[in-house]
mmCIF file with all atom_site columns, C-alpha atoms in Angstrom:
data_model
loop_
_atom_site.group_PDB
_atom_site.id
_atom_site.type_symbol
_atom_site.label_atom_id
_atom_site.label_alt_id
_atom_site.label_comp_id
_atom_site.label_asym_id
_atom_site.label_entity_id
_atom_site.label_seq_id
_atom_site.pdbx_PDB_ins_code
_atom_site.Cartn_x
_atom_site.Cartn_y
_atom_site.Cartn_z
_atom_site.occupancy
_atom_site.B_iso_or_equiv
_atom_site.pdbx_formal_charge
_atom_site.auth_seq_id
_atom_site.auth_comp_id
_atom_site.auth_asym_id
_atom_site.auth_atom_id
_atom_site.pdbx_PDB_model_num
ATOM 1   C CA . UNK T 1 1   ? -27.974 -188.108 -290.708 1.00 0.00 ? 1   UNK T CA 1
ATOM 2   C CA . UNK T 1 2   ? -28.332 -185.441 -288.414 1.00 0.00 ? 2   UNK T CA 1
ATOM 3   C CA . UNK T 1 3   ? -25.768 -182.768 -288.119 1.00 0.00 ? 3   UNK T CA 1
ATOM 4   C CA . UNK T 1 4   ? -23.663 -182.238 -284.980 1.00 0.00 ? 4   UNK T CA 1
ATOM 5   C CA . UNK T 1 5   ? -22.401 -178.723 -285.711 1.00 0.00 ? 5   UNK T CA 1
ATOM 6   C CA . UNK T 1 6   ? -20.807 -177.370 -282.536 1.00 0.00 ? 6   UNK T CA 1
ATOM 7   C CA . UNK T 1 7   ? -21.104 -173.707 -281.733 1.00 0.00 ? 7   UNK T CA 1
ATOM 8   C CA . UNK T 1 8   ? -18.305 -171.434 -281.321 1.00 0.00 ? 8   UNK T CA 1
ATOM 9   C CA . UNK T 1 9   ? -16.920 -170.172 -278.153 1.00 0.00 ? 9   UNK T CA 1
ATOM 10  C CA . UNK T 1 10  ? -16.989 -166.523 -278.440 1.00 0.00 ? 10  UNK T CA 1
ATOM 11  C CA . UNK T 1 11  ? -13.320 -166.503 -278.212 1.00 0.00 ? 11  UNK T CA 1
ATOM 12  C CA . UNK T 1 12  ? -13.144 -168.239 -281.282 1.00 0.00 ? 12  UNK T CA 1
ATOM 13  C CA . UNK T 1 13  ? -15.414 -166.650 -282.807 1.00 0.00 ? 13  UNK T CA 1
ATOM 14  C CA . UNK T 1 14  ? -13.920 -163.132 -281.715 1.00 0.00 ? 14  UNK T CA 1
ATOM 15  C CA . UNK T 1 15  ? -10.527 -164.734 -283.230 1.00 0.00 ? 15  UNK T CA 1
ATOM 16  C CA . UNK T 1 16  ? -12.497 -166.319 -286.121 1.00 0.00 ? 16  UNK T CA 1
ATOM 17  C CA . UNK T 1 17  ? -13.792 -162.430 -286.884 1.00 0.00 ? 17  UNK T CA 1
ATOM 18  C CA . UNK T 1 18  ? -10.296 -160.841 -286.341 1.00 0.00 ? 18  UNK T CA 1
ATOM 19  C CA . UNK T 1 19  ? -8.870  -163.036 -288.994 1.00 0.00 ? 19  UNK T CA 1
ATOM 20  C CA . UNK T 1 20  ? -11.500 -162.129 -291.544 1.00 0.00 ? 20  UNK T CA 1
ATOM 21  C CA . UNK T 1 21  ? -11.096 -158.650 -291.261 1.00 0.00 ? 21  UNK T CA 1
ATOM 22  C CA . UNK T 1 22  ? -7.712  -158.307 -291.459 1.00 0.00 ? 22  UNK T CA 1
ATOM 23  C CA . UNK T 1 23  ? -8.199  -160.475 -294.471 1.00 0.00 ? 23  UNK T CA 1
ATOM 24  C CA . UNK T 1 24  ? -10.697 -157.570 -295.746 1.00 0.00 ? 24  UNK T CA 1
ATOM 25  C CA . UNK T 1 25  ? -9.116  -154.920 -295.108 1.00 0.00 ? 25  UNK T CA 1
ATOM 26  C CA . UNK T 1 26  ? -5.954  -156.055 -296.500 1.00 0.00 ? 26  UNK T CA 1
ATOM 27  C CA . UNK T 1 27  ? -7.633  -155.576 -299.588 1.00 0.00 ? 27  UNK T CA 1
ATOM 28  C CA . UNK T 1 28  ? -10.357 -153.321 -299.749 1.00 0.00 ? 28  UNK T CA 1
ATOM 29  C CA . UNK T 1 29  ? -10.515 -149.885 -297.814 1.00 0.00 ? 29  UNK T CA 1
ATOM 30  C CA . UNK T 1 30  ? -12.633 -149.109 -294.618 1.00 0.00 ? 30  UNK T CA 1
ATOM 31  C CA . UNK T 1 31  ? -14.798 -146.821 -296.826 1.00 0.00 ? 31  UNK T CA 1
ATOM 32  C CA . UNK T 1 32  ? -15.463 -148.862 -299.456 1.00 0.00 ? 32  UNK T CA 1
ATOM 33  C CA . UNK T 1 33  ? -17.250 -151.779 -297.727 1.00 0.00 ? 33  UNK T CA 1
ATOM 34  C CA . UNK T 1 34  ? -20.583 -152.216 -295.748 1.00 0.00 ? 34  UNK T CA 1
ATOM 35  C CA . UNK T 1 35  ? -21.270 -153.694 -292.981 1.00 0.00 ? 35  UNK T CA 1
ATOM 36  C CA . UNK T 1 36  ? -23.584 -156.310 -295.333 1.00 0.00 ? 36  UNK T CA 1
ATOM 37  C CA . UNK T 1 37  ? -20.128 -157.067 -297.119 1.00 0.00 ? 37  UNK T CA 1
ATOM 38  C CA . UNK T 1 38  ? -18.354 -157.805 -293.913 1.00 0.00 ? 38  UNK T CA 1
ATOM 39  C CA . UNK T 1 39  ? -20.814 -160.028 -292.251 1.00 0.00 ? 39  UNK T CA 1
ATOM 40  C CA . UNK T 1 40  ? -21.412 -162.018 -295.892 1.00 0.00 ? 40  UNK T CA 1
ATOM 41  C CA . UNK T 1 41  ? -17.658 -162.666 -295.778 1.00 0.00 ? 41  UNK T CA 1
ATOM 42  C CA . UNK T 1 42  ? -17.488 -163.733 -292.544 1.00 0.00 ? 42  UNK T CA 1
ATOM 43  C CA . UNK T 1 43  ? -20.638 -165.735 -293.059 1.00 0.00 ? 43  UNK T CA 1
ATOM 44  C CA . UNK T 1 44  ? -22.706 -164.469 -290.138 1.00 0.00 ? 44  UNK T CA 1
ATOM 45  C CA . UNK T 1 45  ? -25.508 -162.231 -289.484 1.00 0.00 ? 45  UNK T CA 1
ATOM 46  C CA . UNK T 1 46  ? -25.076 -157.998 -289.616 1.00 0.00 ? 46  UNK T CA 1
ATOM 47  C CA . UNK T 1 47  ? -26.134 -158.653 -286.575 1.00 0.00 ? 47  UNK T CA 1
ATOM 48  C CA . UNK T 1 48  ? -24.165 -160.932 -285.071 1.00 0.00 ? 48  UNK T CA 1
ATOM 49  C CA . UNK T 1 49  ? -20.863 -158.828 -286.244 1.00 0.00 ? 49  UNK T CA 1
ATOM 50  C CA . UNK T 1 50  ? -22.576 -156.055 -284.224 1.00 0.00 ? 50  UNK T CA 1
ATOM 51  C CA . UNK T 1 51  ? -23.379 -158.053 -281.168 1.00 0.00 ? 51  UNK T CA 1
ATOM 52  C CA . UNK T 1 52  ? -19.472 -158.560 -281.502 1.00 0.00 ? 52  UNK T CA 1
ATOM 53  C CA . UNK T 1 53  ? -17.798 -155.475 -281.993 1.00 0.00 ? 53  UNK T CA 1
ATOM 54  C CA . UNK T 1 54  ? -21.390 -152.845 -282.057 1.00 0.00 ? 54  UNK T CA 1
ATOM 55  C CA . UNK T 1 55  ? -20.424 -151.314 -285.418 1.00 0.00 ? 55  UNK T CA 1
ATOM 56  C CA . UNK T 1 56  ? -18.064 -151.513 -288.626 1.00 0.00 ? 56  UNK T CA 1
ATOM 57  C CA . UNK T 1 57  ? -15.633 -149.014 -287.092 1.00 0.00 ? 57  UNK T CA 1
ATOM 58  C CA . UNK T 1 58  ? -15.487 -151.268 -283.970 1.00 0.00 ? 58  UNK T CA 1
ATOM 59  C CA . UNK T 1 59  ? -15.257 -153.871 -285.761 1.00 0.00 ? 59  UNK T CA 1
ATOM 60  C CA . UNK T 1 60  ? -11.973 -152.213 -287.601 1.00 0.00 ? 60  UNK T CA 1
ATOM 61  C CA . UNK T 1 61  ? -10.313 -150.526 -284.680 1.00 0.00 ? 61  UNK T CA 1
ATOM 62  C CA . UNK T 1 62  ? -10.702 -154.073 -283.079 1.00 0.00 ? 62  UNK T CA 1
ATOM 63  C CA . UNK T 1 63  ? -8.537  -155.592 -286.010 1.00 0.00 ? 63  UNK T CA 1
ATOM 64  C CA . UNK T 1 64  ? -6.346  -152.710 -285.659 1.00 0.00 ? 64  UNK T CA 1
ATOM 65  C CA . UNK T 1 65  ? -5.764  -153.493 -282.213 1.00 0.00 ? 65  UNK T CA 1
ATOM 66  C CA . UNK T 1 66  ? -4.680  -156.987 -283.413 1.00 0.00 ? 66  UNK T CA 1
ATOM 67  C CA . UNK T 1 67  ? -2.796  -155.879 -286.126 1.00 0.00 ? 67  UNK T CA 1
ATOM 68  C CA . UNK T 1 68  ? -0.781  -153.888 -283.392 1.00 0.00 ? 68  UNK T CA 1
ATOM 69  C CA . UNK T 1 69  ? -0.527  -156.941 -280.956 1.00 0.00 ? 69  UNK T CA 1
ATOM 70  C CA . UNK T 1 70  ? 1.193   -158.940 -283.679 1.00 0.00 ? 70  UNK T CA 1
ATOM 71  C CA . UNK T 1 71  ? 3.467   -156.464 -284.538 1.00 0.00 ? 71  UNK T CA 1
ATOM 72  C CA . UNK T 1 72  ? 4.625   -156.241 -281.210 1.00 0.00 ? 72  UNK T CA 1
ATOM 73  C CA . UNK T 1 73  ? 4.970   -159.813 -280.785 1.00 0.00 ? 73  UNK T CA 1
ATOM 74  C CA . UNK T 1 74  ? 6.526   -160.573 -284.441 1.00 0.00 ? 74  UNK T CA 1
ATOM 75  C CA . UNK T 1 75  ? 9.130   -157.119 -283.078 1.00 0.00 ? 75  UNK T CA 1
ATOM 76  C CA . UNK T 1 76  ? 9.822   -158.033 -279.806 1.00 0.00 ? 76  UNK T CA 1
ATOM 77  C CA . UNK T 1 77  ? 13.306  -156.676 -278.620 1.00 0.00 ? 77  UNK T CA 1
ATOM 78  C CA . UNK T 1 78  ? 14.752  -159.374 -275.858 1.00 0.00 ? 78  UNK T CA 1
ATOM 79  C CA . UNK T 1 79  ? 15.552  -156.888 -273.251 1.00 0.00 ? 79  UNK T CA 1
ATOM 80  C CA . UNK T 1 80  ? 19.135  -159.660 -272.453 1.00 0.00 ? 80  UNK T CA 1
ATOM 81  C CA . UNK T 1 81  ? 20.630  -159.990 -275.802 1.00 0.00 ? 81  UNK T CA 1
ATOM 82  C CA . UNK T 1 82  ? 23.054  -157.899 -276.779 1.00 0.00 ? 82  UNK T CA 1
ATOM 83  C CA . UNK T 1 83  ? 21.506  -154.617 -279.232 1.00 0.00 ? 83  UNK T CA 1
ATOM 84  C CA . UNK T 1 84  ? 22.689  -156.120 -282.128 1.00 0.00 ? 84  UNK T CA 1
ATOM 85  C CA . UNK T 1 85  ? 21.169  -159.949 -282.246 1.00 0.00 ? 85  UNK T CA 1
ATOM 86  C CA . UNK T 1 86  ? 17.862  -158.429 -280.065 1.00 0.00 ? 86  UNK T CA 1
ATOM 87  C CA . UNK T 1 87  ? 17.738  -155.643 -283.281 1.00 0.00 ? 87  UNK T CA 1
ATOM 88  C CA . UNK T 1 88  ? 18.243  -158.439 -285.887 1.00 0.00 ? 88  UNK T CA 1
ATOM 89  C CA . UNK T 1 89  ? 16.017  -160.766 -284.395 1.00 0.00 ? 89  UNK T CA 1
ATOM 90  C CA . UNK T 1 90  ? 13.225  -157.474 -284.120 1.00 0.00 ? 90  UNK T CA 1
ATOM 91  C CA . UNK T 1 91  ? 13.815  -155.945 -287.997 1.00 0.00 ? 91  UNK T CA 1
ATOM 92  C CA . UNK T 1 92  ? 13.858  -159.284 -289.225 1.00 0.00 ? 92  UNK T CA 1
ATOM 93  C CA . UNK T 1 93  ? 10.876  -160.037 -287.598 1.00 0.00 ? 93  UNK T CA 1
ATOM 94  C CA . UNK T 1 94  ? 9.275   -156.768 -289.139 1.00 0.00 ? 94  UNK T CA 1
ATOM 95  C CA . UNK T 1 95  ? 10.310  -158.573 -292.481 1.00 0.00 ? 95  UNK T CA 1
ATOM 96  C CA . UNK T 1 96  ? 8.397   -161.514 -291.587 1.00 0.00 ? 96  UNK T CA 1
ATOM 97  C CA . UNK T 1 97  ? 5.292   -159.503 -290.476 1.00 0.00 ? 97  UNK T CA 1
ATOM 98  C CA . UNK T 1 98  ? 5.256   -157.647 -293.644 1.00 0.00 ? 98  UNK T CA 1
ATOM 99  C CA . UNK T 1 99  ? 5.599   -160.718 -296.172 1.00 0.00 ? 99  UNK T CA 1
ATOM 100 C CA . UNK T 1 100 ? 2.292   -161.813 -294.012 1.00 0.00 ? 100 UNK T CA 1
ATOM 101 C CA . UNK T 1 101 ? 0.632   -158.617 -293.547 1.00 0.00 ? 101 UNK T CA 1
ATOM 102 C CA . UNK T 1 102 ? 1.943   -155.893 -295.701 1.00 0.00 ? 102 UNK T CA 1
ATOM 103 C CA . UNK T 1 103 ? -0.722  -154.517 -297.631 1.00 0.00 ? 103 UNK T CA 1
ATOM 104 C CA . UNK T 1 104 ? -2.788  -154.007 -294.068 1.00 0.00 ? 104 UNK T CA 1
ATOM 105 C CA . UNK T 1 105 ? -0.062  -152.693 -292.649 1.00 0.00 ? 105 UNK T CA 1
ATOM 106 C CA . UNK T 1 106 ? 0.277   -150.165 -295.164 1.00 0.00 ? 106 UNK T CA 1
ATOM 107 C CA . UNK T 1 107 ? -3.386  -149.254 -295.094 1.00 0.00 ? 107 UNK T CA 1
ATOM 108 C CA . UNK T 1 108 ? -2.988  -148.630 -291.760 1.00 0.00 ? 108 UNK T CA 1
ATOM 109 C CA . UNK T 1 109 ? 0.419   -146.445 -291.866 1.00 0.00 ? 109 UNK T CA 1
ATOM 110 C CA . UNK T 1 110 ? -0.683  -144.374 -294.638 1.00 0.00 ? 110 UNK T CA 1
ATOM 111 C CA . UNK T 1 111 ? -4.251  -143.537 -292.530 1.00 0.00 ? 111 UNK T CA 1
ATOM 112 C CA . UNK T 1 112 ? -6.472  -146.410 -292.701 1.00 0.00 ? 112 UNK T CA 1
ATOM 113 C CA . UNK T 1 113 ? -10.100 -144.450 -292.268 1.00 0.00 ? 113 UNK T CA 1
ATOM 114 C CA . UNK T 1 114 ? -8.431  -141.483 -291.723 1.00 0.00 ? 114 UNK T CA 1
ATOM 115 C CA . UNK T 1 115 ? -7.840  -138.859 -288.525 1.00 0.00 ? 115 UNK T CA 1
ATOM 116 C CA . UNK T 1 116 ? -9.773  -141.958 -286.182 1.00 0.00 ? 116 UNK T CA 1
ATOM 117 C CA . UNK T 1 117 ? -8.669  -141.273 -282.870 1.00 0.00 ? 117 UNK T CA 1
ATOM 118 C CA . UNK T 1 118 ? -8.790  -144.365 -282.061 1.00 0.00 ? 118 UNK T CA 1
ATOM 119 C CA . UNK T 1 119 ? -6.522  -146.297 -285.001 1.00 0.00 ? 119 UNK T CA 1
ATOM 120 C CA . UNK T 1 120 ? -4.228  -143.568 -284.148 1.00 0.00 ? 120 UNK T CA 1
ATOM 121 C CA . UNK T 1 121 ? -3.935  -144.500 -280.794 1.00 0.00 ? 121 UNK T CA 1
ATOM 122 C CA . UNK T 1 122 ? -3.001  -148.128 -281.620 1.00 0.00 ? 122 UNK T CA 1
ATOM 123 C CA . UNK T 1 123 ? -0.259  -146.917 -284.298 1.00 0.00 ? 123 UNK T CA 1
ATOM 124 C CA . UNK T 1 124 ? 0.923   -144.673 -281.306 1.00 0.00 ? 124 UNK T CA 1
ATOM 125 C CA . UNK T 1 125 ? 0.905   -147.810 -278.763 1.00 0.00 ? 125 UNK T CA 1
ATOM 126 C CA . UNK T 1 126 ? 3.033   -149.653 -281.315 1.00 0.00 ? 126 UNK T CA 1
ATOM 127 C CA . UNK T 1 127 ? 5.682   -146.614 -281.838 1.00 0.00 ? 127 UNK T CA 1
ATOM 128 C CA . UNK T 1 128 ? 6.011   -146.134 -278.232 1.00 0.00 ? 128 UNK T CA 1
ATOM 129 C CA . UNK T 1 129 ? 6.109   -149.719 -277.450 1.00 0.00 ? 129 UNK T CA 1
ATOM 130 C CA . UNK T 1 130 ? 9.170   -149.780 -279.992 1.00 0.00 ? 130 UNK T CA 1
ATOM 131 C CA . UNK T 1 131 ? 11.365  -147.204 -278.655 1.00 0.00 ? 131 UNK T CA 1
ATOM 132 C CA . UNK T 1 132 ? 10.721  -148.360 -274.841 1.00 0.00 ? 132 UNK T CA 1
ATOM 133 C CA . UNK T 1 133 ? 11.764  -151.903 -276.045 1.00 0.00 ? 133 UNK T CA 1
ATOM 134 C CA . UNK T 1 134 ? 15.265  -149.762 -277.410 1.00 0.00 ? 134 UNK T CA 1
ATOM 135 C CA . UNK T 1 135 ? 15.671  -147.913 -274.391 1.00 0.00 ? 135 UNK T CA 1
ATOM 136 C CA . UNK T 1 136 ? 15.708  -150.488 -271.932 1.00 0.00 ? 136 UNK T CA 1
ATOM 137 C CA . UNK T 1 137 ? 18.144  -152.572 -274.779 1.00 0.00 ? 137 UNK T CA 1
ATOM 138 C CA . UNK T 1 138 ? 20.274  -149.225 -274.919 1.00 0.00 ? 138 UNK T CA 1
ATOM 139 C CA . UNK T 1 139 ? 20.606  -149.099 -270.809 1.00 0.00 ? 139 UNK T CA 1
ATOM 140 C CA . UNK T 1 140 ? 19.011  -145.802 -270.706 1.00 0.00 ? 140 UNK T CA 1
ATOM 141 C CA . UNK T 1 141 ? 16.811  -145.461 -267.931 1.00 0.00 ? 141 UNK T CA 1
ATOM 142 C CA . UNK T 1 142 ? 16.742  -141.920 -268.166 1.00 0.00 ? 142 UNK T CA 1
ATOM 143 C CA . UNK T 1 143 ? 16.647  -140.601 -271.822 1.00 0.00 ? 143 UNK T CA 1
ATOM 144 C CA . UNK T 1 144 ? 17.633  -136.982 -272.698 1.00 0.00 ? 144 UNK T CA 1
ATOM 145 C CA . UNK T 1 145 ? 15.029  -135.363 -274.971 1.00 0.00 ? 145 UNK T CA 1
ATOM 146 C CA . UNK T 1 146 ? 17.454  -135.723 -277.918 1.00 0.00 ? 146 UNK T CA 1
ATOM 147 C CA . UNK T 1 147 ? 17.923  -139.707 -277.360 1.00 0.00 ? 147 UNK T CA 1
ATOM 148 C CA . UNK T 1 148 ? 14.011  -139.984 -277.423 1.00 0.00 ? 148 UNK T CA 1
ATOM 149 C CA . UNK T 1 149 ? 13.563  -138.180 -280.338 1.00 0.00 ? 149 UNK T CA 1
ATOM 150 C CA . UNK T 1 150 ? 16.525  -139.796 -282.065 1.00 0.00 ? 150 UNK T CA 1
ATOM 151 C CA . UNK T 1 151 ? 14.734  -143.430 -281.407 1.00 0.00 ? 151 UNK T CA 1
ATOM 152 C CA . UNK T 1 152 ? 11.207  -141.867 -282.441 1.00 0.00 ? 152 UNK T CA 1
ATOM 153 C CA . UNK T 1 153 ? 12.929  -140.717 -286.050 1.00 0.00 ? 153 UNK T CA 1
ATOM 154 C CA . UNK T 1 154 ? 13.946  -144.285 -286.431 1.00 0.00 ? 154 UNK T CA 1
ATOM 155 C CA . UNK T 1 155 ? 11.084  -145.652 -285.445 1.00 0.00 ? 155 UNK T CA 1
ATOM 156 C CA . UNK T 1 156 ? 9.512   -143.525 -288.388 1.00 0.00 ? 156 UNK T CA 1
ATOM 157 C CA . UNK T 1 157 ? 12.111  -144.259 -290.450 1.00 0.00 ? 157 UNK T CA 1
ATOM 158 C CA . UNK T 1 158 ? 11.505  -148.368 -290.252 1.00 0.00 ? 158 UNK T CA 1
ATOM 159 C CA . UNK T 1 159 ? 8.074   -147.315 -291.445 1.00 0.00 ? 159 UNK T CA 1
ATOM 160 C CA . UNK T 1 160 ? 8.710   -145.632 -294.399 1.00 0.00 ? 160 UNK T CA 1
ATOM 161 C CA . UNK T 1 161 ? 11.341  -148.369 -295.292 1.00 0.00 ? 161 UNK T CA 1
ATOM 162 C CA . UNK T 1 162 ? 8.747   -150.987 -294.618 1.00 0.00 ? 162 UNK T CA 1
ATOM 163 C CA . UNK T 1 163 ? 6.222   -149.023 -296.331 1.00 0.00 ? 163 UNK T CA 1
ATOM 164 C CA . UNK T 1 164 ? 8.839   -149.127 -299.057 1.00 0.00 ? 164 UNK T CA 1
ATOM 165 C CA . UNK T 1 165 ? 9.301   -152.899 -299.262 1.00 0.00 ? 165 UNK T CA 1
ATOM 166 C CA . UNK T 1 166 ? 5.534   -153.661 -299.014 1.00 0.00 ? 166 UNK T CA 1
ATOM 167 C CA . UNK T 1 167 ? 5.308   -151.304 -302.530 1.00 0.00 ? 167 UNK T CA 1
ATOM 168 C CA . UNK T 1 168 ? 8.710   -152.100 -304.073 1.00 0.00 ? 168 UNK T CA 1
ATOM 169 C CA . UNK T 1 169 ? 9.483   -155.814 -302.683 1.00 0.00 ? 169 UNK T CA 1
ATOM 170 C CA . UNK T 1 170 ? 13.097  -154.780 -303.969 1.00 0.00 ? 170 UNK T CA 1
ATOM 171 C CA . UNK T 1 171 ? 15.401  -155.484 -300.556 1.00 0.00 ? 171 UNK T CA 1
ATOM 172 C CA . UNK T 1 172 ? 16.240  -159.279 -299.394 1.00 0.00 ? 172 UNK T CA 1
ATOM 173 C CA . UNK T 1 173 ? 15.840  -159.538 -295.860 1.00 0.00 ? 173 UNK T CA 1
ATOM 174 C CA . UNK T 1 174 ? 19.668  -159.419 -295.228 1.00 0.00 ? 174 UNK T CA 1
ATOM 175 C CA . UNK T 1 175 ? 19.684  -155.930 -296.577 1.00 0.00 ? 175 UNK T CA 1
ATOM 176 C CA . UNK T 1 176 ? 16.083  -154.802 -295.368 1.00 0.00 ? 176 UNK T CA 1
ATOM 177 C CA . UNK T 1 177 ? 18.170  -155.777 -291.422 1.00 0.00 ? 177 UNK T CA 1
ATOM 178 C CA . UNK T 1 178 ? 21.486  -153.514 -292.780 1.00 0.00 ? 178 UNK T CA 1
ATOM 179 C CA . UNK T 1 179 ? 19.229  -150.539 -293.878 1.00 0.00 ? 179 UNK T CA 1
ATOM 180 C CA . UNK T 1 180 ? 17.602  -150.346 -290.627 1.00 0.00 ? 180 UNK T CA 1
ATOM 181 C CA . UNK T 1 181 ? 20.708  -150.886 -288.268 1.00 0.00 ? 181 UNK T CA 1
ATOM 182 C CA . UNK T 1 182 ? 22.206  -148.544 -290.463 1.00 0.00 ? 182 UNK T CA 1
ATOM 183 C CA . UNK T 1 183 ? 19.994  -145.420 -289.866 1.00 0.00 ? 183 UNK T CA 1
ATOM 184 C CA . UNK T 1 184 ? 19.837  -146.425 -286.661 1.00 0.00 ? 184 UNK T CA 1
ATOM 185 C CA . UNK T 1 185 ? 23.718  -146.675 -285.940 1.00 0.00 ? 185 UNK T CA 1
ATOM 186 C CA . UNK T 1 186 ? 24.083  -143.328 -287.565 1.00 0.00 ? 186 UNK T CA 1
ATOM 187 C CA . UNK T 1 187 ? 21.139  -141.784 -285.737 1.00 0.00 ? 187 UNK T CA 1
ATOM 188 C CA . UNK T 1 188 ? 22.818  -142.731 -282.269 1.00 0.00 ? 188 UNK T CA 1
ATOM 189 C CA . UNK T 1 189 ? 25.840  -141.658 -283.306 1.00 0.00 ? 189 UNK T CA 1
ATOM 190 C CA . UNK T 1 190 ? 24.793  -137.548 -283.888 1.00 0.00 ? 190 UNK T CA 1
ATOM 191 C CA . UNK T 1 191 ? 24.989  -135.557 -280.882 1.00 0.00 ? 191 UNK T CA 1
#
């Protein structure tokens, strides 16, 4: 009996990689596994993973990026809803994303491999994404400084508190929602 393996398309292979890594580096730090480690696990050749993504820190910027794409999709604020179901909908999906992905998500927060320029660029993409997506919720075309900078503390805040549940699992997602309208309510509310 012959085998009648079919190849992967290099999407889902690409996707097939992505989901490995995150997988990895959920659990064991950028530093502290080779490049021999990470194409065992994903049962391919070292070289293969580099014909992919040309090297281990490609390989984890490109799960970064993911990472990032999730969280904006698992986050999204619908622009028509009214602030408070579109904020509900968005921390409680944050809630959701950490149950799945919390320990990666803290790696990252916390520094992942460090000052890259690169994974700091995606955690920027996500901040700004988030307080763009309040913005336009809000009605403010045209920010002050101060409103900017109020939605940027917040957006710092949710991280901590997120960072927070992923160590302490300790709020139900009901009051994970409240703590995060909350400081936002009463950052909004300073002039």
């Amino acid at each position: 009996m012959t085998s009648s393996r079919r190849r992967m398309s290099v999407a889902d292979r690409r996707t097939q990689l992505l989901e490995v890594g995150k997988r990895i580096f959920s659990v064991r730090a950028f530093d502290e596994i080779s490049t021999e480690d990470l194409a065992r696990e994903a049962g391919i050749s070292k070289g293969l993973l580099y014909h992919y993504f040309r090297s281990k820190r490609g390989y984890y910027v490109a799960v970064v990026s993911c990472l990032a794409d999730e969280f904006l999709e698992a986050t999204h604020i619908d622009p028509d809803s009214p602030l408070d179901g579109a904020l509900n909908g968005a921390i409680g999906g944050f809630y959701d994303f950490l149950a799945s992905h919390g320990t990666l998500y803290r790696a990252l927060v916390r520094g992942g491999i460090g000052s890259d320029s690169e994974t700091a660029t995606q955690l920027e993409r996500v901040r700004q994404a988030q307080v763009e997506r309040l913005l336009r919720n809000l009605g403010l075309d045209t920010p002050s400084p101060e409103q900017r900078a109020q939605l940027y503390g917040w957006v710092g805040c949710a991280e901590a508190v997120g960072l927070h549940q992923v160590q302490h699992a300790d709020l139900p997602r009901d009051r994970f929602i409240a703590v995060l309208v909350q400081a936002l309510a009463g950052l909004l509310s300073t002039d």
